[in-house]
Coordinates of C-alpha atoms in Angstrom, one line a residue:
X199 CA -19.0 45.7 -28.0
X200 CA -18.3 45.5 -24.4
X201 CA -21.1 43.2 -23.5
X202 CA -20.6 41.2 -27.0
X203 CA -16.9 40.8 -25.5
X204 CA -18.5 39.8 -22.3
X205 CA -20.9 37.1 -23.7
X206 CA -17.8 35.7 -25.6
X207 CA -16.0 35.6 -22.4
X208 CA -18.6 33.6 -20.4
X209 CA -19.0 31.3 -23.1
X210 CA -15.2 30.5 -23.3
X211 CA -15.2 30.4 -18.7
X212 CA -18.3 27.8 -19.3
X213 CA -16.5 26.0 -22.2
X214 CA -13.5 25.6 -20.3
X215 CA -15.1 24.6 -16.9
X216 CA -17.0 21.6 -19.1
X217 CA -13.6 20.5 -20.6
X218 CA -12.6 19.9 -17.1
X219 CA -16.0 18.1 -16.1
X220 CA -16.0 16.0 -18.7
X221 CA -12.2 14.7 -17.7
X222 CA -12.8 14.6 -14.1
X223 CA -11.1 11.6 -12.4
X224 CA -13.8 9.2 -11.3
X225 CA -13.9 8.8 -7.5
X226 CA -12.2 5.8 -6.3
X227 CA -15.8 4.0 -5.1
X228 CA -16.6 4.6 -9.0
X229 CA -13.1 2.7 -9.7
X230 CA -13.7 -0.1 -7.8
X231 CA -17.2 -0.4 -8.9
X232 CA -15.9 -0.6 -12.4
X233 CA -13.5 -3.1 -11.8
X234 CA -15.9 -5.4 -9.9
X235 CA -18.4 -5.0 -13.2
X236 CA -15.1 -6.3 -15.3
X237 CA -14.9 -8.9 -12.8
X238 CA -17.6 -9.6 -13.0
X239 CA -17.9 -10.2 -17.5
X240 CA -15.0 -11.8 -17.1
X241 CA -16.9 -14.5 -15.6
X242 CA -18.6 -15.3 -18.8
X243 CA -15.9 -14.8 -21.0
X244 CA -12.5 -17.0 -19.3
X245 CA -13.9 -20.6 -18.4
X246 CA -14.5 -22.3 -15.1
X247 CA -11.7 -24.4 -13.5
X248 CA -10.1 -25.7 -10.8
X249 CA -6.4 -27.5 -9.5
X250 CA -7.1 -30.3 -6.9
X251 CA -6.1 -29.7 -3.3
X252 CA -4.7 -31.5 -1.2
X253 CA -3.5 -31.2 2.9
X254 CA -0.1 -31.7 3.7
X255 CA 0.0 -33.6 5.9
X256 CA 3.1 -32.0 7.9
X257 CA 2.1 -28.5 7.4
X258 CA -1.7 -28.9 7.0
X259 CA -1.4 -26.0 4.3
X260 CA -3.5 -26.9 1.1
X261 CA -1.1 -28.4 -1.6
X262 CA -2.3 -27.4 -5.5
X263 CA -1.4 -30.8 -7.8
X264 CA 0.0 -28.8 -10.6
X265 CA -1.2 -31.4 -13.0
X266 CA -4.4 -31.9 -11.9
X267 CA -6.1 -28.8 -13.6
X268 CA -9.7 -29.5 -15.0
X269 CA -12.7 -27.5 -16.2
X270 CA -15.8 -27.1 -14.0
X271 CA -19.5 -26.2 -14.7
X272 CA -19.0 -22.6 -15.4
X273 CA -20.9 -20.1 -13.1
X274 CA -21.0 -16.5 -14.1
X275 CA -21.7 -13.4 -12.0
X276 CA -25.5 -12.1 -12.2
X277 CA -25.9 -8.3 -11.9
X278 CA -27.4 -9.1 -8.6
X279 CA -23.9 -10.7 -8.1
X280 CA -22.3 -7.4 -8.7
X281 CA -24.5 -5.4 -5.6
X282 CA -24.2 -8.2 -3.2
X283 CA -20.6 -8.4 -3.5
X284 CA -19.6 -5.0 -2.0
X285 CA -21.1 -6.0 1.5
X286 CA -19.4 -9.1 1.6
X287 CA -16.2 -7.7 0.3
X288 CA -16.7 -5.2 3.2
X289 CA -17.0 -8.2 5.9
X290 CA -14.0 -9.6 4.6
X291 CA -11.9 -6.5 4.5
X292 CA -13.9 -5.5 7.9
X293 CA -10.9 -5.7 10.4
X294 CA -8.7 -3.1 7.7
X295 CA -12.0 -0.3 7.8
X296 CA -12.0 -0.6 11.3
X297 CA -8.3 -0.1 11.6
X298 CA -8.5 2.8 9.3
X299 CA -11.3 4.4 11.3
X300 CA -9.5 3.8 14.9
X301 CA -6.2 5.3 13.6
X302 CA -7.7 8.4 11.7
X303 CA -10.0 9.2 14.7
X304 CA -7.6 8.5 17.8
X305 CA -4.8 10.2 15.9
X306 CA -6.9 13.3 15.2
X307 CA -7.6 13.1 19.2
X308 CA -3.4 13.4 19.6
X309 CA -2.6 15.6 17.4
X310 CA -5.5 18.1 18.5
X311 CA -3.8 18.0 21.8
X312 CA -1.4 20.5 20.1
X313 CA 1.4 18.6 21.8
X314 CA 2.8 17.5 18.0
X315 CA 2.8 21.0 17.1
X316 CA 4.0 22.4 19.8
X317 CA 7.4 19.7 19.3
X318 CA 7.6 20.3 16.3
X319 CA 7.7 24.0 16.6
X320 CA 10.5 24.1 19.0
X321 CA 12.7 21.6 16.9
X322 CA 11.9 20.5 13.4
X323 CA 11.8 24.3 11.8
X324 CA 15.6 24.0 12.6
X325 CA 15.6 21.3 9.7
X326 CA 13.8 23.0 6.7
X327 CA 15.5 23.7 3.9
X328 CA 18.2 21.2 2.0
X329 CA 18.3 19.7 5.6
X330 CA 15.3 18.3 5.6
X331 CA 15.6 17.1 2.2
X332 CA 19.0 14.8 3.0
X333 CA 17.3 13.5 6.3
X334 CA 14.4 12.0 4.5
X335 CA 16.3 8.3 4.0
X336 CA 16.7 8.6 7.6
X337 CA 13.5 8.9 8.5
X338 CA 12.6 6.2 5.5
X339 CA 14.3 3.6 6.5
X340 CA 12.2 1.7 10.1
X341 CA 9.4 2.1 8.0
X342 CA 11.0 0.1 5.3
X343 CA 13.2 -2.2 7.9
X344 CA 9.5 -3.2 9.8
X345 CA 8.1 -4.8 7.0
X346 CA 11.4 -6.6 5.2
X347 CA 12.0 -8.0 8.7
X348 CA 7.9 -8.5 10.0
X349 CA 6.3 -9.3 6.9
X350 CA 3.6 -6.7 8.4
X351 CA 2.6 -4.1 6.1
X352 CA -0.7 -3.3 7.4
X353 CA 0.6 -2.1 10.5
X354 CA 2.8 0.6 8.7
X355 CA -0.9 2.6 8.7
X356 CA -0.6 3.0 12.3
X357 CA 2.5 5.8 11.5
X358 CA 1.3 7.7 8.5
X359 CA -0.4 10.8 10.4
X360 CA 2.8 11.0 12.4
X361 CA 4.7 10.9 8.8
X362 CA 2.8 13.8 7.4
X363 CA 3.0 15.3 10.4
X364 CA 7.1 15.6 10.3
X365 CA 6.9 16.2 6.2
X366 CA 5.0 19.4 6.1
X367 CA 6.8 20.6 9.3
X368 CA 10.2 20.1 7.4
X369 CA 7.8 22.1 4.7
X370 CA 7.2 19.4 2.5
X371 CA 3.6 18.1 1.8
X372 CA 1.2 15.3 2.5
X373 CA 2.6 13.2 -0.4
X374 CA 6.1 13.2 0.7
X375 CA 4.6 12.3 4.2
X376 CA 3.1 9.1 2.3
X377 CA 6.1 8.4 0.7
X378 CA 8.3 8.5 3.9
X379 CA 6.0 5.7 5.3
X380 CA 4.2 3.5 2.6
X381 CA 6.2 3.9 -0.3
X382 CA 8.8 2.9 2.0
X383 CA 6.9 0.0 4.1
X384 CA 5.7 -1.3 0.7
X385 CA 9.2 -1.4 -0.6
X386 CA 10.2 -3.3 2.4
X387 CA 7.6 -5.5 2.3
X388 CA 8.6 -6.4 -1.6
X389 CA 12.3 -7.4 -0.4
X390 CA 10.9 -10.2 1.5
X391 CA 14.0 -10.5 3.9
X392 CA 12.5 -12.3 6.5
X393 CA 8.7 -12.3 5.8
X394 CA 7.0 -15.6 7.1
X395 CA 3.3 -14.6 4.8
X396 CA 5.9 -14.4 1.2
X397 CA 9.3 -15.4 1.6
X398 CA 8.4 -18.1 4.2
X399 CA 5.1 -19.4 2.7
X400 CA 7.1 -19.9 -0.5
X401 CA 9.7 -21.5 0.4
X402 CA 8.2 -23.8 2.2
X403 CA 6.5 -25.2 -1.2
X404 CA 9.0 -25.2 -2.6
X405 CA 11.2 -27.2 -0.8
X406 CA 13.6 -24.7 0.6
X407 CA 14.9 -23.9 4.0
X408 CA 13.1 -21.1 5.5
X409 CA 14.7 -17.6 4.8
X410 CA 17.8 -18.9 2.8
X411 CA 19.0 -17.0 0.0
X412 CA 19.3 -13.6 2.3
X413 CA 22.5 -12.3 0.6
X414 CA 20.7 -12.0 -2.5
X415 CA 17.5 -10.9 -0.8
X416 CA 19.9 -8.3 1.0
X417 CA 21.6 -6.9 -2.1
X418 CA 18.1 -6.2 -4.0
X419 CA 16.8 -4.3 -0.9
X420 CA 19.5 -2.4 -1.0
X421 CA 19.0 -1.7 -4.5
X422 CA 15.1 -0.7 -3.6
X423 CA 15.7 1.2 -1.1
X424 CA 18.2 3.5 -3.1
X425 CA 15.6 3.7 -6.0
X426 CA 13.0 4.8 -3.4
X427 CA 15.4 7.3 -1.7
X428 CA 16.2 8.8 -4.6
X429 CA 12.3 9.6 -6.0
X430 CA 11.2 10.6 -2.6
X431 CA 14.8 13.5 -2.9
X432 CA 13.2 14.4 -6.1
X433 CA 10.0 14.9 -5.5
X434 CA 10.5 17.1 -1.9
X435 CA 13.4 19.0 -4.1
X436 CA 10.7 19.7 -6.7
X437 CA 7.6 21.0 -4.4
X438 CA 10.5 22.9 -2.2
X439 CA 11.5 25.0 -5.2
X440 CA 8.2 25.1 -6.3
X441 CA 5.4 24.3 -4.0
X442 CA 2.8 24.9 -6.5
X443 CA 4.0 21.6 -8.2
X444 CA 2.7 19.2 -5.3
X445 CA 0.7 16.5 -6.3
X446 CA -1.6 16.9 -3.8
X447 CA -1.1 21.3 -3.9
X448 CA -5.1 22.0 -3.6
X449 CA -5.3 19.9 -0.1
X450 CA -2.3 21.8 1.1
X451 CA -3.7 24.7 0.3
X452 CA -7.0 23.8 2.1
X453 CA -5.2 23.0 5.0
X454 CA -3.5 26.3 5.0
X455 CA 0.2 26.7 6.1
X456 CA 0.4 26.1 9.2
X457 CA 4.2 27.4 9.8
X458 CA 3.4 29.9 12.5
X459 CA 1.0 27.8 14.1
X460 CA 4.0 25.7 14.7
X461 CA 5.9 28.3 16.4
X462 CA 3.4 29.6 18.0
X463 CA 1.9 26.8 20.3
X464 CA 3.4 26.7 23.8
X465 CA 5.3 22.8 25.4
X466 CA 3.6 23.1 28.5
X467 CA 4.2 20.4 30.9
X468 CA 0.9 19.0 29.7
X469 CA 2.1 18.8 26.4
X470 CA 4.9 16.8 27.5
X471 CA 3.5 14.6 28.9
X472 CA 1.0 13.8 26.2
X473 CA 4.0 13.5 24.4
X474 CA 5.9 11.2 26.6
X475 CA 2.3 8.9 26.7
X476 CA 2.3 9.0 22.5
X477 CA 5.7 7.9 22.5
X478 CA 5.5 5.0 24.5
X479 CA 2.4 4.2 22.2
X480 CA 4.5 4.3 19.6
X481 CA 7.1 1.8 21.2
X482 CA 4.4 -0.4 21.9
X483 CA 3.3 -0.6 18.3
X484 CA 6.8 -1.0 17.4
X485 CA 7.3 -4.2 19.4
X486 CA 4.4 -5.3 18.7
X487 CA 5.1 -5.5 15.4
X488 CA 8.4 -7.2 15.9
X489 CA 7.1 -9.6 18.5
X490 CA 4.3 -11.0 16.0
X491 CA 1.3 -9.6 18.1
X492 CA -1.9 -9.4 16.3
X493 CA -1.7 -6.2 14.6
X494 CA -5.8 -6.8 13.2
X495 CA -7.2 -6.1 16.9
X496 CA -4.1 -5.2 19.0
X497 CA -2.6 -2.4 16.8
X498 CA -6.2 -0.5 16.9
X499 CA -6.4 -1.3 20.6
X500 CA -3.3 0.5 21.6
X501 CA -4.2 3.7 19.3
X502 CA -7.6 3.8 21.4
X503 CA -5.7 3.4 24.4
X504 CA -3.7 6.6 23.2
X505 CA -6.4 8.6 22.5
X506 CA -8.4 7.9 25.8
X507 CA -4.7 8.4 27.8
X508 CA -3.5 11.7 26.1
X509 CA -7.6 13.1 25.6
X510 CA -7.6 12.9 29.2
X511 CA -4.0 14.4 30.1
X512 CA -4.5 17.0 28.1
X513 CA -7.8 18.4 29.8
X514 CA -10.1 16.8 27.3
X515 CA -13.9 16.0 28.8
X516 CA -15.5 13.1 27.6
X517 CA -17.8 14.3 25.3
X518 CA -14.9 16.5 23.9
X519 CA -12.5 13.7 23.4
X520 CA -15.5 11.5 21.7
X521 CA -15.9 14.7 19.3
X522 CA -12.6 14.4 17.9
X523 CA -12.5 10.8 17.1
X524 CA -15.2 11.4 15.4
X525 CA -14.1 14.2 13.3
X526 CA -10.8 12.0 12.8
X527 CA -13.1 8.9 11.5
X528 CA -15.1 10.9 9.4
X529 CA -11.6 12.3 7.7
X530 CA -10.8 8.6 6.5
X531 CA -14.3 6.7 6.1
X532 CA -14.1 7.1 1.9
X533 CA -10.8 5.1 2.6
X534 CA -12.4 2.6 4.6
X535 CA -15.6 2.1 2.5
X536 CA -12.6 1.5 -0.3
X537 CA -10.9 -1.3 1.6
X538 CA -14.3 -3.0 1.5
X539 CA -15.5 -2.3 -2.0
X540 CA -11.9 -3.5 -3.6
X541 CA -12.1 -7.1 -1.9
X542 CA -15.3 -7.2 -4.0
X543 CA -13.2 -8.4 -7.0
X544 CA -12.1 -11.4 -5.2
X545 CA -15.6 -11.9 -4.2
X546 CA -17.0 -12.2 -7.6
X547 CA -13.5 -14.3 -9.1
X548 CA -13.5 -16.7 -6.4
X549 CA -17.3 -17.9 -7.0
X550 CA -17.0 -18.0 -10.5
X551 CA -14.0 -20.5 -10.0
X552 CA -12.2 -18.9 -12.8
X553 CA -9.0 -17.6 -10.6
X554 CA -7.1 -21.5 -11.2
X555 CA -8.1 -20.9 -14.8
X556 CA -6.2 -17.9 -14.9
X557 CA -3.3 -19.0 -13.3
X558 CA -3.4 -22.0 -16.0
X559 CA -3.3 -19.7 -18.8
X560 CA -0.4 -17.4 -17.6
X561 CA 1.7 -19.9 -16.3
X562 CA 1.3 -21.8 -20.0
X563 CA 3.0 -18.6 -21.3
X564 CA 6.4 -19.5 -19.6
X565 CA 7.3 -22.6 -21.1
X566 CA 9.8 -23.1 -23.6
X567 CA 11.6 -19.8 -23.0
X568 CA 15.1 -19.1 -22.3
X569 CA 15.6 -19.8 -18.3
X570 CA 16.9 -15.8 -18.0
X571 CA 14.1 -14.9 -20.0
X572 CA 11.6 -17.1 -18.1
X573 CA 12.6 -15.9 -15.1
X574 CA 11.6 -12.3 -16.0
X575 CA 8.2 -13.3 -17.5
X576 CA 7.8 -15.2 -13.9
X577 CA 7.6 -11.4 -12.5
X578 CA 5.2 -10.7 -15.0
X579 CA 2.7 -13.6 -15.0
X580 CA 3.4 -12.8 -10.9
X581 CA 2.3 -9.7 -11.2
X582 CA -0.8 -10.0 -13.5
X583 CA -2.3 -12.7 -11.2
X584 CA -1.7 -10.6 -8.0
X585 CA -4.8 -8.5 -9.7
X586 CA -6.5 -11.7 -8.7
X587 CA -4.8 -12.8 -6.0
X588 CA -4.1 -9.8 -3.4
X589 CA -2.9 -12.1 -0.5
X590 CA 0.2 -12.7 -0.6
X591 CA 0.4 -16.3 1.3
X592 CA -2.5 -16.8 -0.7
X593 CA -1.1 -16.2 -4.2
X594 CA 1.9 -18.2 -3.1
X595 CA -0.4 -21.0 -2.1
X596 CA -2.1 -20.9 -5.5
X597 CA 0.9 -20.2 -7.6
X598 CA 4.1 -20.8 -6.4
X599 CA 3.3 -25.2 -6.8
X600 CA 2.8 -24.6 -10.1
X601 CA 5.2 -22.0 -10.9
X602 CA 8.3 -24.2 -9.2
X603 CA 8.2 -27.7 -11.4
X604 CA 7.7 -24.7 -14.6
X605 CA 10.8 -23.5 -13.1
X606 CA 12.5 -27.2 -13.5
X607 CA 11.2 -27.5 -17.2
X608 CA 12.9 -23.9 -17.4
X609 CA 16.5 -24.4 -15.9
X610 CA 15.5 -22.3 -12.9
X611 CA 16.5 -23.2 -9.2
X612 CA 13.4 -22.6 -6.9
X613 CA 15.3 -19.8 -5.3
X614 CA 15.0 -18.2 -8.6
X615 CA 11.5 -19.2 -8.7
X616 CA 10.9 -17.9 -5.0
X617 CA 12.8 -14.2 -5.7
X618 CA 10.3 -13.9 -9.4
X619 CA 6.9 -14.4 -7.0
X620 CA 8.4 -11.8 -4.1
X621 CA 9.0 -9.6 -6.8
X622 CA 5.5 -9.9 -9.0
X623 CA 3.8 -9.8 -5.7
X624 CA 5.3 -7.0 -4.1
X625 CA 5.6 -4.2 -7.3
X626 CA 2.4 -4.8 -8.4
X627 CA 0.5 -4.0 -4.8
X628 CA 1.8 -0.5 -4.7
X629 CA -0.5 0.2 -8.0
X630 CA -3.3 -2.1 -7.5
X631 CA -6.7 0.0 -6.1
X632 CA -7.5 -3.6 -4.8
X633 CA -4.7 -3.2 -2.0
X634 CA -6.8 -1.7 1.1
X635 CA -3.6 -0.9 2.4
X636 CA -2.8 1.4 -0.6
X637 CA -6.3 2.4 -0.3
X638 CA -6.1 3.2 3.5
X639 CA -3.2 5.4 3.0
X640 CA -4.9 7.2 0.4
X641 CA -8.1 8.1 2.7
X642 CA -5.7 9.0 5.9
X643 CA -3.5 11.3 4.3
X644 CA -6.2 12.8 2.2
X645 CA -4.5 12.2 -0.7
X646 CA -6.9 10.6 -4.0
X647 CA -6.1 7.7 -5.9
X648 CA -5.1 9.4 -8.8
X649 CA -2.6 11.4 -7.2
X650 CA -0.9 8.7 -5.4
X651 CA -0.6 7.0 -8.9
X652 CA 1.0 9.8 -10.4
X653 CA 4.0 9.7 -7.7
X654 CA 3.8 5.8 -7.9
X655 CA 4.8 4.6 -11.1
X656 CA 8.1 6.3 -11.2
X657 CA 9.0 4.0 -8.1
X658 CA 7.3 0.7 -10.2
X659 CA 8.8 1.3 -13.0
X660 CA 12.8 1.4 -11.9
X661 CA 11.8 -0.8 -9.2
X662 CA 10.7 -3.5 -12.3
X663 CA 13.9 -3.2 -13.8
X664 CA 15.8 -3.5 -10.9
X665 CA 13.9 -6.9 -10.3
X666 CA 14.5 -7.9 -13.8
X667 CA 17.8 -7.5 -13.5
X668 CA 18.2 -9.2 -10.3
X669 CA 16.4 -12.7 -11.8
X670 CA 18.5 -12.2 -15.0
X671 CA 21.9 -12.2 -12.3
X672 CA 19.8 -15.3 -10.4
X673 CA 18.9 -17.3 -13.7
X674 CA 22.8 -16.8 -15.2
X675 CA 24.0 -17.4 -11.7
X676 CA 21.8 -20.4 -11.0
X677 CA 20.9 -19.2 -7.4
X678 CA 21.1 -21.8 -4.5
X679 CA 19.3 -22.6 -1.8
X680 CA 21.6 -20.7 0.8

């Protein structure tokens, strides 16, 4: 009987391990290889088309005719198509791998100086508990300011080691790390306060003076930012009752708890000064940031500058400093194969010439609705063609000309028009596998695809309605240029 018991046993271990094969999570490569094949059918299914262009002759940006929309000979992705555009969505997204690859192997160089730890040690253990919890906003809100005020996302990368650094030594995890620093960025970002790539590039088509409408701007990122405060509370209240509940608990627990390591490393005046050196890195990425350097070869510069520096201070030889970076790269290079594979999808749209055929087909949808209605399906048909469009000057480019004399035939002032593409642009990227830097946070923190989503959509979600909401208010209100 016993062994009859035992055979039943193994059978139902072996039963259950298959159930959980068989719903495994596909990789993130295998995600954006699937998405690139439905690029990829698209191409023979929605026909080819194109708007004409034309230069402006004050701004030299590329003008779309809105009524000038026409069908082309259709060419459709081969299956040859499919291979051959990974490697050249890779040298398009080439300067984003790069920059994921600098930052995860110079930041492992810093923080295997101990000098981090050793900080963190003496004064964040002071802060766990409800604390810790309540001083999350705090530490929030730069990383969402940079970004509403830069219109530089990208460069938010640069912080998120240092930002799951300070969430699991207030005893929170990798997650809530993320969350402190792109959640938040990418929030920022979606406000558009003062961002010359959205809010700028948009206006500007649309007639507008540049960065008008800021009180409005200002009251939805206010909004935002309370929506994002308040899930990032929830979630560290959630995983500090229960840790077990982390979305991301089996990497935690690979990485072990390292509590006593924290109390345990010594601030020895080398230490301090490594940390002295990373903060002035630190102040040179912020101003950097604000001054408008650029962040696609400066920003990685100054991290390698910081590893050499601090490597060096702290004792490191040569060959042991050129260890670690490499141990750091290795860390992120699924994430930076990812940046690569996701511009793909573009790859395969944009030869097909069926991207101005789908903006012609959602932006039909719109007209003959109710102006507040219209408004909100603006977000909507925003936020579909951002799966298309990633860029964000580049999807105002291709969209916003269109969208603003809809907008007109609507009832809508083209500050309504402007506020519907920041907020179809912005929501949308914190969900879309396509966004390398979405995809770069992912591979620095560790953290899988699927888990991010999980913690995502509860910030999409309230942050749609807020943005529904807010064009509802700008349609009834019939929101002016200032």
């Amino acid at each position: 009987m016993n062994k009859k018991n035992s055979a039943t046993m193994d059978k139902k271990v072996s039963a259950d391990l298959k159930s959980k094969e068989k719903f495994e999570f596909p990789h993130s490569l295998i995600i954006i290889f699937l998405l690139i094949c439905v690029a990829a059918i698209l191409t023979w299914i929605i026909p080819a088309g194109e708007y004409v262009r034309f230069e402006d002759p004050t701004t030299g940006r590329l003008i779309v005719d809105p009524n000038s929309y026409h069908r082309i000979e259709r060419m459709p992705a081969s299956i040859f198509d499919i291979f051959t555009a990974i490697p050249r969505g890779l040298n398009e997204a080439g300067w984003i791998a790069w920059m994921v690859l600098i930052i995860g192997g110079s930041f492992h160089v810093i923080e295997s100086t101990k000098a981090t730890r050793a900080l963190i040690g003496k004064f964040m253990n002071k802060l766990r508990g409800s604390k810790g919890v309540y001083l999350l906003p705090v530490l929030m809100l730069p990383f969402f300011l940079l970004p509403a005020i830069t219109g530089n996302g990208e460069s938010m990368l640069a912080f998120l080691p240092l930002g799951i650094l300070i969430a699991r030594s207030l005893g929170f995890d990798a997650m809530t790390g993320l969350c402190i620093v792109t959640i938040a960025s990418s929030t920022g970002y979606t406000t558009g306060l003062f961002s010359p790539f959205s809010t700028g590039t948009a206006q500007s088509l649309c007639g507008l003076p540049t960065f008008s409408g800021l009180w409005f701007r200002a009251i939805g990122a206010v909004l935002l930012f309370s929506a994002c405060s308040f899930w990032v509370i929830k979630y560290a209240l959630m995983i500090q009752k229960d840790p077990s509940k982390s979305y991301c608990y089996e990497l935690e627990q690979s990485i072990g708890n390292n509590e006593e390591d924290y109390s345990i490393v010594e601030l020895t005046t080398r230490r301090k000064i490594c940390l002295v050196e990373f903060l002035f890195g630190i102040c040179m990425i912020v101003y950097a940031a604000l001054a408008g350097w650029d962040f696609k070869t400066r920003f990685p510069a100054i991290f390698l500058i910081m590893a050499v520096v601090i490597g060096l201070t702290a004792g490191f030889s040569p060959n042991k400093l050129a260890e670690e970076f490499v141990n750091g790269a290795k860390m992120v290079l699924v994430g930076a194969l990812v940046t690569g594979f996701s511009k793909g999808i573009g790859v395969i749209l944009t030869d097909a010439n069926i991207i101005d055929t789908i903006v012609y087909g959602l932006s039909s949808i719109v007209v003959g609705l109710p102006k507040q209605i219209g408004a909100m399906a603006m977000l909507l048909v925003q936020s579909v063609l951002n799966c298309f469009i990633i860029s964000s000057s580049g999807q105002a480019a291709a969209t916003v000309p269109i969208m603003s004399p809809l907008g007109d035939v609507l009832g809508l002032t083209q500050q309504t028009v402007v506020m519907a593409f920041l907020y179809g642009d912005g929501f949308s990227n914190m969900l879309l596998p396509m966004n390398a830097s979405i995809m770069g946070a992912c591979a620095i923190s560790g953290i899988t695809y699927p888990q991010y989503l999980k913690r995502a959509w509860k910030h999409y979600i309230s942050y749609m309605i807020i943005g529904f909401i807010m064009l509802f208010i700008a349609a009834t209100i019939n929101l002016g240029p200032f």
